[in-house]
Coordinates of N, CA and C and ligand atoms in Angstrom, one line a residue:
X1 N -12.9 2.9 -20.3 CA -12.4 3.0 -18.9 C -13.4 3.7 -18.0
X2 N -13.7 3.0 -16.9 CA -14.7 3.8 -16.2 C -14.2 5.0 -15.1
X3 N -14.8 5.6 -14.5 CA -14.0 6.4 -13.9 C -13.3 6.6 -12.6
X4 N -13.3 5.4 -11.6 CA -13.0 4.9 -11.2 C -11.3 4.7 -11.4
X5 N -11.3 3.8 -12.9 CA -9.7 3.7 -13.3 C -9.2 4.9 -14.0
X6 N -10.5 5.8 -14.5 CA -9.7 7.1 -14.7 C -8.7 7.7 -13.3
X7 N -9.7 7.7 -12.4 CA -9.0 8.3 -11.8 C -7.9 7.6 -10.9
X8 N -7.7 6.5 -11.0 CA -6.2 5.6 -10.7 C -5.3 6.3 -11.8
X9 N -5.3 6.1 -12.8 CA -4.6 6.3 -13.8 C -4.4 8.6 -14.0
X10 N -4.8 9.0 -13.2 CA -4.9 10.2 -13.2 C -3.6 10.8 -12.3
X11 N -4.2 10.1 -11.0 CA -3.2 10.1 -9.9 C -1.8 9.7 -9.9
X12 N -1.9 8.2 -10.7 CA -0.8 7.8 -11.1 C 0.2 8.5 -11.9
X13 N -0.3 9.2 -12.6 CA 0.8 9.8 -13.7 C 0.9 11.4 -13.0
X14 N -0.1 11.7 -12.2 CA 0.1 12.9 -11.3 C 1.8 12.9 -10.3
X15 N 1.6 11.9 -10.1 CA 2.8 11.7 -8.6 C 3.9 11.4 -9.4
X16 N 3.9 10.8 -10.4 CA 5.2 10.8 -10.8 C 6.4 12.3 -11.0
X17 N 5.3 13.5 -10.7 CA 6.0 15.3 -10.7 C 6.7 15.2 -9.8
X18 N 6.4 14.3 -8.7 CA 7.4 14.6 -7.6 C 8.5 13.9 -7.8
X19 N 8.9 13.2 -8.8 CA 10.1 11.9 -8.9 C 11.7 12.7 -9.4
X20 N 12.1 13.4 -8.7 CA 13.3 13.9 -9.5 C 14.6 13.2 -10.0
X21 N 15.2 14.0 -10.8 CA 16.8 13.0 -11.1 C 17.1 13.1 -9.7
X22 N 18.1 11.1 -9.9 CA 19.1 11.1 -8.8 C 17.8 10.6 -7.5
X23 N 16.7 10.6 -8.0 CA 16.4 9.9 -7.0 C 15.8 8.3 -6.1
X24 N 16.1 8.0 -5.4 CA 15.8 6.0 -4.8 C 14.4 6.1 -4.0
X25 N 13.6 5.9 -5.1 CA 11.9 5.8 -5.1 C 11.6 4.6 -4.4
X26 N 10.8 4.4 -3.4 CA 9.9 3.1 -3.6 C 8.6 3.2 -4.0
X27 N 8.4 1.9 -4.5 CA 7.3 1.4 -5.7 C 6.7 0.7 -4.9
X28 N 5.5 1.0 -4.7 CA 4.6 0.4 -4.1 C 3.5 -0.5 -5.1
X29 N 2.3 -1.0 -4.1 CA 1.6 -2.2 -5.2 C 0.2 -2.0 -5.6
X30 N -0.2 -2.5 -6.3 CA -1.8 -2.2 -6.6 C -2.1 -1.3 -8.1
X31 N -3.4 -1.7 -8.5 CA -3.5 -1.2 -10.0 C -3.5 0.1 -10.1
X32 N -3.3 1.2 -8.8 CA -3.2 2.8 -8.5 C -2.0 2.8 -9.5
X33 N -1.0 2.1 -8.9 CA 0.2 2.0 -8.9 C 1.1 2.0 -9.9
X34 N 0.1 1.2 -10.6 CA 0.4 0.3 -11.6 C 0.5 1.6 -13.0
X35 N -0.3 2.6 -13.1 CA -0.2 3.5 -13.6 C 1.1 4.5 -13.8
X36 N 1.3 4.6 -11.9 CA 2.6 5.8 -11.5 C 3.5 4.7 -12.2
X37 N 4.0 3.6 -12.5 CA 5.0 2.8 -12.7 C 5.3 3.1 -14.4
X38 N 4.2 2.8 -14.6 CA 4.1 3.1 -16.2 C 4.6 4.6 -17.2
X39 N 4.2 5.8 -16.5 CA 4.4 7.1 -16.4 C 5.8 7.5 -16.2
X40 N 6.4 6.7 -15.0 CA 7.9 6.5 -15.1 C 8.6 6.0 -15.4
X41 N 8.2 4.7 -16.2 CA 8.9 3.8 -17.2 C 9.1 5.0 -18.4
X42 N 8.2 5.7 -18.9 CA 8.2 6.6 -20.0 C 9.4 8.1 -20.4
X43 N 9.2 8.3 -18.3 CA 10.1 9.4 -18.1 C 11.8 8.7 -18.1
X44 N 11.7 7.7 -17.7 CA 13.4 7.3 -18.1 C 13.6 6.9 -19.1
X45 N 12.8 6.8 -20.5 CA 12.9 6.5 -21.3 C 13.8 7.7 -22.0
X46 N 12.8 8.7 -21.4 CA 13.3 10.3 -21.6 C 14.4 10.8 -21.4
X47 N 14.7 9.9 -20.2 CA 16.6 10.5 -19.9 C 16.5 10.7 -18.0
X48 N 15.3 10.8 -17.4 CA 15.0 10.7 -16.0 C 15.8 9.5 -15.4
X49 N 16.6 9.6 -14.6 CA 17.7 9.0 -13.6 C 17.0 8.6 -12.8
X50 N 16.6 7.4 -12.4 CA 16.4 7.2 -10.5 C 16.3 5.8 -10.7
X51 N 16.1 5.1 -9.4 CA 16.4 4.0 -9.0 C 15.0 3.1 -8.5
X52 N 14.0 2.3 -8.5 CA 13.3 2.2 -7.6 C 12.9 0.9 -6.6
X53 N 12.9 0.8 -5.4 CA 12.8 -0.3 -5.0 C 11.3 -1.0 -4.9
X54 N 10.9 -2.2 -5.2 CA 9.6 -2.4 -5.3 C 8.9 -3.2 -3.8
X55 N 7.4 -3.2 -3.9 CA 7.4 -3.4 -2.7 C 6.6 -4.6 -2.9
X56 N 6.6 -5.6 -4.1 CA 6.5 -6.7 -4.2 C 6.8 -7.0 -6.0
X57 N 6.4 -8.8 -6.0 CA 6.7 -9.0 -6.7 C 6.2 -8.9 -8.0
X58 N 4.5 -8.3 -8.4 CA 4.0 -8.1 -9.1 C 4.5 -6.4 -10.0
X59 N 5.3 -5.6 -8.5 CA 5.4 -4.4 -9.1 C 6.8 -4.3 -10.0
X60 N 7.4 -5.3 -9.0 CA 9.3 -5.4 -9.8 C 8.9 -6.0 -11.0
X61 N 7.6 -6.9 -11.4 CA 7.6 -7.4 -12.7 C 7.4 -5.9 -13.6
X62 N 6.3 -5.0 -13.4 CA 5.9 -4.2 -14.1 C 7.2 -3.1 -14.2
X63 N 7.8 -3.2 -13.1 CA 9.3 -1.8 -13.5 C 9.9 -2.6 -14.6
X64 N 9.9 -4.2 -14.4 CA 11.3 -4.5 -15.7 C 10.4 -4.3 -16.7
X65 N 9.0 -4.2 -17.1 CA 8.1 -4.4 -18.1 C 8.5 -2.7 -18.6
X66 N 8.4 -1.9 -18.3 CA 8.2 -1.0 -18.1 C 9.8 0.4 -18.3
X67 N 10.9 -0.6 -18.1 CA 11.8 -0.1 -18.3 C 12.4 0.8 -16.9
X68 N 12.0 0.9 -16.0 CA 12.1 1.8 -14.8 C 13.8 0.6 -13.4
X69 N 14.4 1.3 -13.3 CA 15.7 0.2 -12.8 C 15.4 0.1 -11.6
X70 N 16.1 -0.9 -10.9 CA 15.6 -1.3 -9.6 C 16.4 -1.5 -8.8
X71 N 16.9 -1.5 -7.7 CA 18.0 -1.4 -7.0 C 17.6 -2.0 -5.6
X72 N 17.8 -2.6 -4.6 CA 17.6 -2.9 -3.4 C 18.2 -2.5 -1.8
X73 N 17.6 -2.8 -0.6 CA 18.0 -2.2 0.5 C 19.7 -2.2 0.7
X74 N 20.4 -3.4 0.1 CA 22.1 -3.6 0.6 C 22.3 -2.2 -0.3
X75 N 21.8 -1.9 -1.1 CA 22.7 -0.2 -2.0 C 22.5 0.5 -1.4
X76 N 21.0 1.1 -0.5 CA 20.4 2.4 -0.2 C 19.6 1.9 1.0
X77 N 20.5 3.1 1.8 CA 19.9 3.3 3.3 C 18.6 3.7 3.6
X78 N 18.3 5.1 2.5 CA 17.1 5.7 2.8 C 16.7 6.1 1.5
X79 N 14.9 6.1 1.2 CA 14.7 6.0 -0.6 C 14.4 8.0 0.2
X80 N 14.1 8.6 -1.1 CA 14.1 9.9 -0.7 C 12.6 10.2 -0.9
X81 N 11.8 9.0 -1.8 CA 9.8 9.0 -1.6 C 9.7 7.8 -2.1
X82 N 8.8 7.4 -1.8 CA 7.6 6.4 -1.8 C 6.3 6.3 -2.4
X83 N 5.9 6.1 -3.5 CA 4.8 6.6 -3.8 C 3.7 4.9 -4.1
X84 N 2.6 5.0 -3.2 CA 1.9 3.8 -3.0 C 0.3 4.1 -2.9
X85 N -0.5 3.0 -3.2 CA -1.9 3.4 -3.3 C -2.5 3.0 -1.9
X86 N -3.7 3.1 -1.7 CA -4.3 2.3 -0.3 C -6.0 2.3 -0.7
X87 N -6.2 1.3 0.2 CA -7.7 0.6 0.2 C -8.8 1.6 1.1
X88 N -8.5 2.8 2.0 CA -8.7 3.4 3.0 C -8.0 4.5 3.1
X89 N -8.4 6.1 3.2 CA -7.7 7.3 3.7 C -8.9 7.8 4.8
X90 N -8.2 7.9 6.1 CA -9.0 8.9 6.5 C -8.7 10.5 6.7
X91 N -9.6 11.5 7.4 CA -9.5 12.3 7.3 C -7.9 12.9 7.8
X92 N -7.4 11.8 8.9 CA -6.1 12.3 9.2 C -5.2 12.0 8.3
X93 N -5.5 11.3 7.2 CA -4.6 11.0 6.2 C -3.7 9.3 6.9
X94 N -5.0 8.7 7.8 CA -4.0 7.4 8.5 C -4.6 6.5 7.1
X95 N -4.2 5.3 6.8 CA -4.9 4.0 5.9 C -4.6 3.1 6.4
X96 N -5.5 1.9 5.5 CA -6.1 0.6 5.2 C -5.1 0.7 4.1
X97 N -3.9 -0.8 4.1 CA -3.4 -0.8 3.3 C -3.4 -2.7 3.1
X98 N -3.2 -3.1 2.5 CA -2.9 -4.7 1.9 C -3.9 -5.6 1.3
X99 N -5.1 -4.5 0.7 CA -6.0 -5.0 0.3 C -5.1 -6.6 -1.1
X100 N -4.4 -6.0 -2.2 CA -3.4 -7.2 -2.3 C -2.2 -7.7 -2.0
X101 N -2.3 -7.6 -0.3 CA -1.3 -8.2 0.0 C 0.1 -8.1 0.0
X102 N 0.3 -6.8 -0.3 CA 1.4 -6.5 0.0 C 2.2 -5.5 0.9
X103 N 1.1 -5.0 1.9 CA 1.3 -4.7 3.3 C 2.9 -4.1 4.0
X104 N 3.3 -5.8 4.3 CA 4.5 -6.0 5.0 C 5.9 -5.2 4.1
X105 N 6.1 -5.2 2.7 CA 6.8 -4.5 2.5 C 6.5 -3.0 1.8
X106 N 5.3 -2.8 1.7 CA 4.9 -1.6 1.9 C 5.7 -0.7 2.9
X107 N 5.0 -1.5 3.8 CA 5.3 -0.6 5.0 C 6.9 -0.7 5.0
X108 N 7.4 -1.4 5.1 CA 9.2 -1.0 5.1 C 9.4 0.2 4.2
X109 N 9.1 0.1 2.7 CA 9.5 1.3 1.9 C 8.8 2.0 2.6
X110 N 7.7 2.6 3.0 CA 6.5 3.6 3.3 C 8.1 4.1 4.7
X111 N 8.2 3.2 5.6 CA 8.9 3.7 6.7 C 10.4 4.0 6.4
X112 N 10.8 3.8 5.2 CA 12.9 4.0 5.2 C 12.8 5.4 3.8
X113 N 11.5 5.5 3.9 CA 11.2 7.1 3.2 C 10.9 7.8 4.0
X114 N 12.1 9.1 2.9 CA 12.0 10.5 3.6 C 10.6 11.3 3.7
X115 N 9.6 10.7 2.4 CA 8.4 11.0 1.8 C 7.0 10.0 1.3
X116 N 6.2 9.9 1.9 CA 5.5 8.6 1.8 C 3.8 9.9 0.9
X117 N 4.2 9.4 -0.8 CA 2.9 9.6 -1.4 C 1.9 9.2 -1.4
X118 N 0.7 9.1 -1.2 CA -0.1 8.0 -1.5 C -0.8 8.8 -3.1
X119 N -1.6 7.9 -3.8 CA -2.4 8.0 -4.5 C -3.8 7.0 -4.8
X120 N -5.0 7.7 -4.3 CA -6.2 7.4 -4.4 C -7.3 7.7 -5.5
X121 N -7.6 7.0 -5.5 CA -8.9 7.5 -6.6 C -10.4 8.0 -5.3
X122 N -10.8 8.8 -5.4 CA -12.0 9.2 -4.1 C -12.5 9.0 -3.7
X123 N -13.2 7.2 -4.4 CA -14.0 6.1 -3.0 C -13.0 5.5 -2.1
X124 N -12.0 6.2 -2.0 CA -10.5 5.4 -0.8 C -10.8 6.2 0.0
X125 N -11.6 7.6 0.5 CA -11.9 8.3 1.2 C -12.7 8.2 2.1
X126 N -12.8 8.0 3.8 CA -13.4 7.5 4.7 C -13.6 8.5 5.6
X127 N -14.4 8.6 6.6 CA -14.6 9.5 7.8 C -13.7 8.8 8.9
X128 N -14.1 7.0 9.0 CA -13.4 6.2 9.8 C -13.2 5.0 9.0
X129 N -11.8 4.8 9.5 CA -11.1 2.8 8.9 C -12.1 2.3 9.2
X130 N -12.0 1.5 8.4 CA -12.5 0.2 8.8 C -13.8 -0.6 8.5
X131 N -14.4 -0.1 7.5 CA -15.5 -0.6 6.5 C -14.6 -2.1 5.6
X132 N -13.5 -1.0 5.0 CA -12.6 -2.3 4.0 C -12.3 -3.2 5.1
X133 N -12.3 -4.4 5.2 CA -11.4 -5.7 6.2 C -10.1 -5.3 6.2
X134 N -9.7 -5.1 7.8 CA -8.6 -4.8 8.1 C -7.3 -6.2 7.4
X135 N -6.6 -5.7 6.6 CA -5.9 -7.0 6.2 C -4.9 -7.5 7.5
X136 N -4.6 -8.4 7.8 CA -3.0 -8.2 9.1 C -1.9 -10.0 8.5
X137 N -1.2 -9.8 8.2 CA 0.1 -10.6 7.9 C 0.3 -11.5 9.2
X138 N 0.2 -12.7 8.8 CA 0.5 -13.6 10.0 C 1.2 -14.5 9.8
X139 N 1.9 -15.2 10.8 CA 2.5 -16.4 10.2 C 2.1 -17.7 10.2
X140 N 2.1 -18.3 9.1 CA 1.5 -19.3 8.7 C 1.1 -20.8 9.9
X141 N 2.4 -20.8 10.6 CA 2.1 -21.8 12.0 C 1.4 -21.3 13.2
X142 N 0.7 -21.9 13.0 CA -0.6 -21.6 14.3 C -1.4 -20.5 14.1
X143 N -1.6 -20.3 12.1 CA -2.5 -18.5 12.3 C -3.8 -19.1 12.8
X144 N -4.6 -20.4 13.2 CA -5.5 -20.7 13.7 C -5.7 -19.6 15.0
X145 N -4.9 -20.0 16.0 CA -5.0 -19.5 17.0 C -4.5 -18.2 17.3
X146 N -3.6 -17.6 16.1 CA -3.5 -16.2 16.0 C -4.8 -15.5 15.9
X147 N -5.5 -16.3 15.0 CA -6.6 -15.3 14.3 C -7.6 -15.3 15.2
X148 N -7.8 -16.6 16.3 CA -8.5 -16.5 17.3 C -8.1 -15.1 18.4
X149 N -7.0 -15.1 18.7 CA -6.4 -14.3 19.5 C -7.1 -12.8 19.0
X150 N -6.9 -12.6 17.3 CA -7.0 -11.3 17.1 C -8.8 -10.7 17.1
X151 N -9.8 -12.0 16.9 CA -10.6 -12.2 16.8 C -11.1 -11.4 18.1
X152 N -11.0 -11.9 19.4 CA -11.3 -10.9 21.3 C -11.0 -9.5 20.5
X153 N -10.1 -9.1 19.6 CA -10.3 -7.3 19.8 C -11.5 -6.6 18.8
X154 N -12.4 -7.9 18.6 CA -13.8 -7.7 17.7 C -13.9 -7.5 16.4
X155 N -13.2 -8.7 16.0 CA -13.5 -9.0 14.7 C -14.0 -10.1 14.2
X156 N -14.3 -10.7 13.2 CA -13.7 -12.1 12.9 C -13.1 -12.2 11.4
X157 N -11.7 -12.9 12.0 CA -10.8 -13.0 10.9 C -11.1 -13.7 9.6
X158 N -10.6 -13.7 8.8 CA -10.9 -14.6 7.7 C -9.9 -14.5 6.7
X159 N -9.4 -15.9 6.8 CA -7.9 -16.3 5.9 C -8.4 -15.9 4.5
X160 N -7.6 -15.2 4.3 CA -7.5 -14.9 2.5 C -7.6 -16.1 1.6
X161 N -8.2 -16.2 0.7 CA -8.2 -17.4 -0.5 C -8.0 -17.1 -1.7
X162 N -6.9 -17.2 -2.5 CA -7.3 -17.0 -3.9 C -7.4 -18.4 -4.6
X163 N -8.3 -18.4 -5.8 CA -8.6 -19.5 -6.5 C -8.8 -21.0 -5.0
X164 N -9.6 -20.3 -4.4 CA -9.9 -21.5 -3.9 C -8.4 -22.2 -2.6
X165 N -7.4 -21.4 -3.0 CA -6.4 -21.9 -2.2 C -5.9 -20.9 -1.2
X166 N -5.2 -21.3 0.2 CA -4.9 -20.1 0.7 C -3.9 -18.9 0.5
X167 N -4.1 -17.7 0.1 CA -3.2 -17.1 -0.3 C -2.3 -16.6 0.3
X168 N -1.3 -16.7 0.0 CA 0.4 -17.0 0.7 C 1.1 -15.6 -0.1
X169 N 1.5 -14.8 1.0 CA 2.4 -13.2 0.8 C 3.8 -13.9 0.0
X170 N 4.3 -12.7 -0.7 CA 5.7 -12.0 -1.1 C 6.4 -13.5 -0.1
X171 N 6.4 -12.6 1.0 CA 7.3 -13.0 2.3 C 6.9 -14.9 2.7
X172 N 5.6 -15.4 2.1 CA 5.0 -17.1 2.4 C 4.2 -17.0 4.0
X173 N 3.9 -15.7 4.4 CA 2.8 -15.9 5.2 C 1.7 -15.6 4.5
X174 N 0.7 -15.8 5.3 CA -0.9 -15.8 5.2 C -1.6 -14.4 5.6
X175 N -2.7 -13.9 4.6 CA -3.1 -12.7 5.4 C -4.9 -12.8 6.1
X176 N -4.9 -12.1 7.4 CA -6.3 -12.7 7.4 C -6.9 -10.9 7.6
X177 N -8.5 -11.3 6.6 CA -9.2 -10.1 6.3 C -10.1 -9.3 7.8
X178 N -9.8 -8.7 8.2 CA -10.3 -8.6 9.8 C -11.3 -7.2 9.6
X179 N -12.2 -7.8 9.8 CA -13.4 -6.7 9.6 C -14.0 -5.9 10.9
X180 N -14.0 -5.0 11.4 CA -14.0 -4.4 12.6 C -14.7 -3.4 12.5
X181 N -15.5 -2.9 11.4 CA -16.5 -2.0 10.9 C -16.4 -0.1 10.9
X182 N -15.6 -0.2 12.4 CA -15.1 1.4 12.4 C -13.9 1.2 13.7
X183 N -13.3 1.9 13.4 CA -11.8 1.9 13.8 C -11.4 2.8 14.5
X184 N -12.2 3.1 15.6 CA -11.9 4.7 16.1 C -10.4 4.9 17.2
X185 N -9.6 4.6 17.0 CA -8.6 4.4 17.3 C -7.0 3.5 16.8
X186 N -6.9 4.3 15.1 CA -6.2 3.0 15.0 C -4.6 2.6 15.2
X187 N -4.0 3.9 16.2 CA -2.7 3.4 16.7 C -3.2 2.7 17.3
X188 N -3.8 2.7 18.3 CA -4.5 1.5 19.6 C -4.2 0.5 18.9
X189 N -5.4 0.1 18.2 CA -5.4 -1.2 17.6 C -4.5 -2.0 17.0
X190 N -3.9 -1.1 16.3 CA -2.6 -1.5 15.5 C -1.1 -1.9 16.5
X191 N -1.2 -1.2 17.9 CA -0.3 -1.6 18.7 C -0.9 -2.8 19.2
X192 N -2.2 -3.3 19.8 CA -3.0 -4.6 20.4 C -2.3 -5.5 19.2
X193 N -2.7 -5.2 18.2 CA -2.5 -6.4 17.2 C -1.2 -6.6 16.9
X194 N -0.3 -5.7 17.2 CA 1.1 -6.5 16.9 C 1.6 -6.5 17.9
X195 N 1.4 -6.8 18.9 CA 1.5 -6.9 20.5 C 1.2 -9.0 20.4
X196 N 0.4 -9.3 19.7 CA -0.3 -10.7 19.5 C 0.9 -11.3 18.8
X197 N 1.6 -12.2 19.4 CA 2.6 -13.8 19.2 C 2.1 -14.0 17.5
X198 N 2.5 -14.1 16.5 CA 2.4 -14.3 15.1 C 1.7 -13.4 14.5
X199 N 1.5 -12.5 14.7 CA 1.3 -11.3 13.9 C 2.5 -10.4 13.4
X200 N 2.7 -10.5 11.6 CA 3.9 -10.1 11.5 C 3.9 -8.8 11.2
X201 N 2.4 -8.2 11.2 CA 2.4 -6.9 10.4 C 1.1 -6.6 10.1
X202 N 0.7 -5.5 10.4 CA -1.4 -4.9 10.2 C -0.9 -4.1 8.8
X203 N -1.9 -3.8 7.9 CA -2.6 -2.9 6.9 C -2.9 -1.5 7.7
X204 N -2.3 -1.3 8.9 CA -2.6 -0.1 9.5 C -1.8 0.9 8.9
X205 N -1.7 1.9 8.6 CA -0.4 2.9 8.1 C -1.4 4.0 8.8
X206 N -0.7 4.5 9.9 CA -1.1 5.0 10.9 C 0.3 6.4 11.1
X207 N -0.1 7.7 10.5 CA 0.7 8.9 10.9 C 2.0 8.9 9.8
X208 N 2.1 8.7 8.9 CA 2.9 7.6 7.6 C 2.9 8.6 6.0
X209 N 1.4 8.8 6.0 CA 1.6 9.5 4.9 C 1.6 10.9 4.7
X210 N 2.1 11.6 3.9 CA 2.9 12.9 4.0 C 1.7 13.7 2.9
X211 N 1.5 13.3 1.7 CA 0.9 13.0 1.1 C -0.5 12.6 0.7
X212 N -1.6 13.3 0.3 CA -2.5 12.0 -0.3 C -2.9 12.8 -1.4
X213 N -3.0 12.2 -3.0 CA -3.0 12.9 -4.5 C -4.6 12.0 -4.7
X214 N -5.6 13.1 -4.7 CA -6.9 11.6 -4.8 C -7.8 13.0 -6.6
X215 N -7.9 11.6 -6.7 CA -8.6 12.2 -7.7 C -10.4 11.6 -8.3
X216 N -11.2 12.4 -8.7 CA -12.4 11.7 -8.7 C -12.7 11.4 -10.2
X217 N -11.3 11.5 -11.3 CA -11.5 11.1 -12.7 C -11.5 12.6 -13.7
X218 N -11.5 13.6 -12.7 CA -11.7 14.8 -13.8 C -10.7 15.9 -12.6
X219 N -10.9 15.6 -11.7 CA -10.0 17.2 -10.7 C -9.1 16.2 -10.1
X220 N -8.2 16.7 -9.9 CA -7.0 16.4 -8.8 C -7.0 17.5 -7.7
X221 N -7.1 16.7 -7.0 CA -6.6 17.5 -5.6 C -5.4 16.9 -4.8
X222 N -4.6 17.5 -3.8 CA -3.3 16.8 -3.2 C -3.6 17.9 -1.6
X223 N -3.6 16.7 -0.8 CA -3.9 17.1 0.6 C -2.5 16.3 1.4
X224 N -2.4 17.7 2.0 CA -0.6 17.9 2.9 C -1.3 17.2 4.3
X225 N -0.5 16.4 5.0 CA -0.7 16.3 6.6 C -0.3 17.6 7.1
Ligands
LIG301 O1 -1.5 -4.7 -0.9 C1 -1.9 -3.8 -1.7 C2 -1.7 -2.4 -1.5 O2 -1.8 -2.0 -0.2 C3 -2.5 -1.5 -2.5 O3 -1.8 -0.3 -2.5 C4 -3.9 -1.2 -2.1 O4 -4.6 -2.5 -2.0 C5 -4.6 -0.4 -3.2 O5 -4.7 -1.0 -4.4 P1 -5.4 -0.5 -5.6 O6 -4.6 0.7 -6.1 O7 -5.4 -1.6 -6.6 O8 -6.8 -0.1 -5.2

């Protein structure tokens, strides 16, 4: 393991301290994640009570893999934390989130929590957004002319592909990778961009996380907003 996934896997099993009995977690996505999921599959094995909602479909596969129960929005008004990775932290603790695409319901858990974790490994650490491609969720009809649209606030978009085909969200829209180089303002932008007719949702998490647990494979540190 390099250290890199050390320190995903460090973080991950770190955040799971904050998970108490009785509590309605959301589960966020990405191989950070993938870890915290794991960690807590182990602790309910143990006898730990909680519920978690996932924030796509890759992660609900790993909670049933994993043993961790799942429960959805019709049971529970409000989860009481959140614990999710990101592609981007900056110093205010805002991110770059949807590097795989799962963004849009990110952000729902990330917003119907009392407590929004993140967990990073220390190259997620930035001065300014926006090196990673801003990811942003569009809808599939007309993202032509969406992406042109978003393209005037200086970027240029670029439809996501996997295997050669275009890659289609949770939800069956499209995400396009919007590279903007530094981001010095990203409520601005993030209000410009969902201000734009088929834009369903930015990778912005902007004033959101409560949280950030980053680790460089050997120390942990946990920085409070
Ligand atoms: O859509 C994906 C999510 O926003 C992930 O949390 C983010 O891409 C970080 O993923 P990873 O932990 O794999 O670096």
């Amino acid at each position: 393991m390099n250290e890199t996934d050390k320190a995903k896997k460090h973080v991950g099993e770190e955040a799971v301290l904050y998970v108490k009995n009785g509590m309605k977690v959301g589960l966020g996505s990405g191989s950070t994640v993938y870890w915290m999921i794991r960690k807590l599959g182990e602790l309910v094995q143990q006898g730990l009570r909680i519920e978690g909602i996932p924030s796509s479909n890759q992660t609900a596969q790993w909670a049933k893999e994993f043993g961790v129960p799942l429960t959805d929005f019709s049971k529970v008004d409000k989860l009481d934390i959140t614990i999710d990775g990101a592609d981007e932290v900056d110093l205010n603790l805002n991110l770059i989130k949807g590097g795989g695409g799962a963004l849009l319901r990110e952000k729902v858990i990330a917003n119907a929590a009392k407590e929004l974790i993140i967990i990073a490994d220390k190259s997620k650490f930035v001065t300014h957004l926006g090196k990673f491609p801003l990811p942003i969720e569009v809808l599939p009809f007309g993202w032509e002319v969406t992406a042109k649209q978003i393209g005037l606030l200086g970027c240029q978009p670029i439809i996501r592909k996997r295997d050669l085909e275009t890659f289609v969200s949770d939800n069956g829209n499209y995400i396009l990778d919007c590279s903007f180089e530094e981001i010095n303002d990203p409520q601005k932008l993030h209000e410009q961009l969902i201000g734009i007719v088929g834009v369903v949702e930015t990778g912005l998490f902007v004033d959101m996380a409560n949280k950030v647990i980053v680790s460089n494979g050997s120390e942990i540190e946990v920085i409070t907003s």
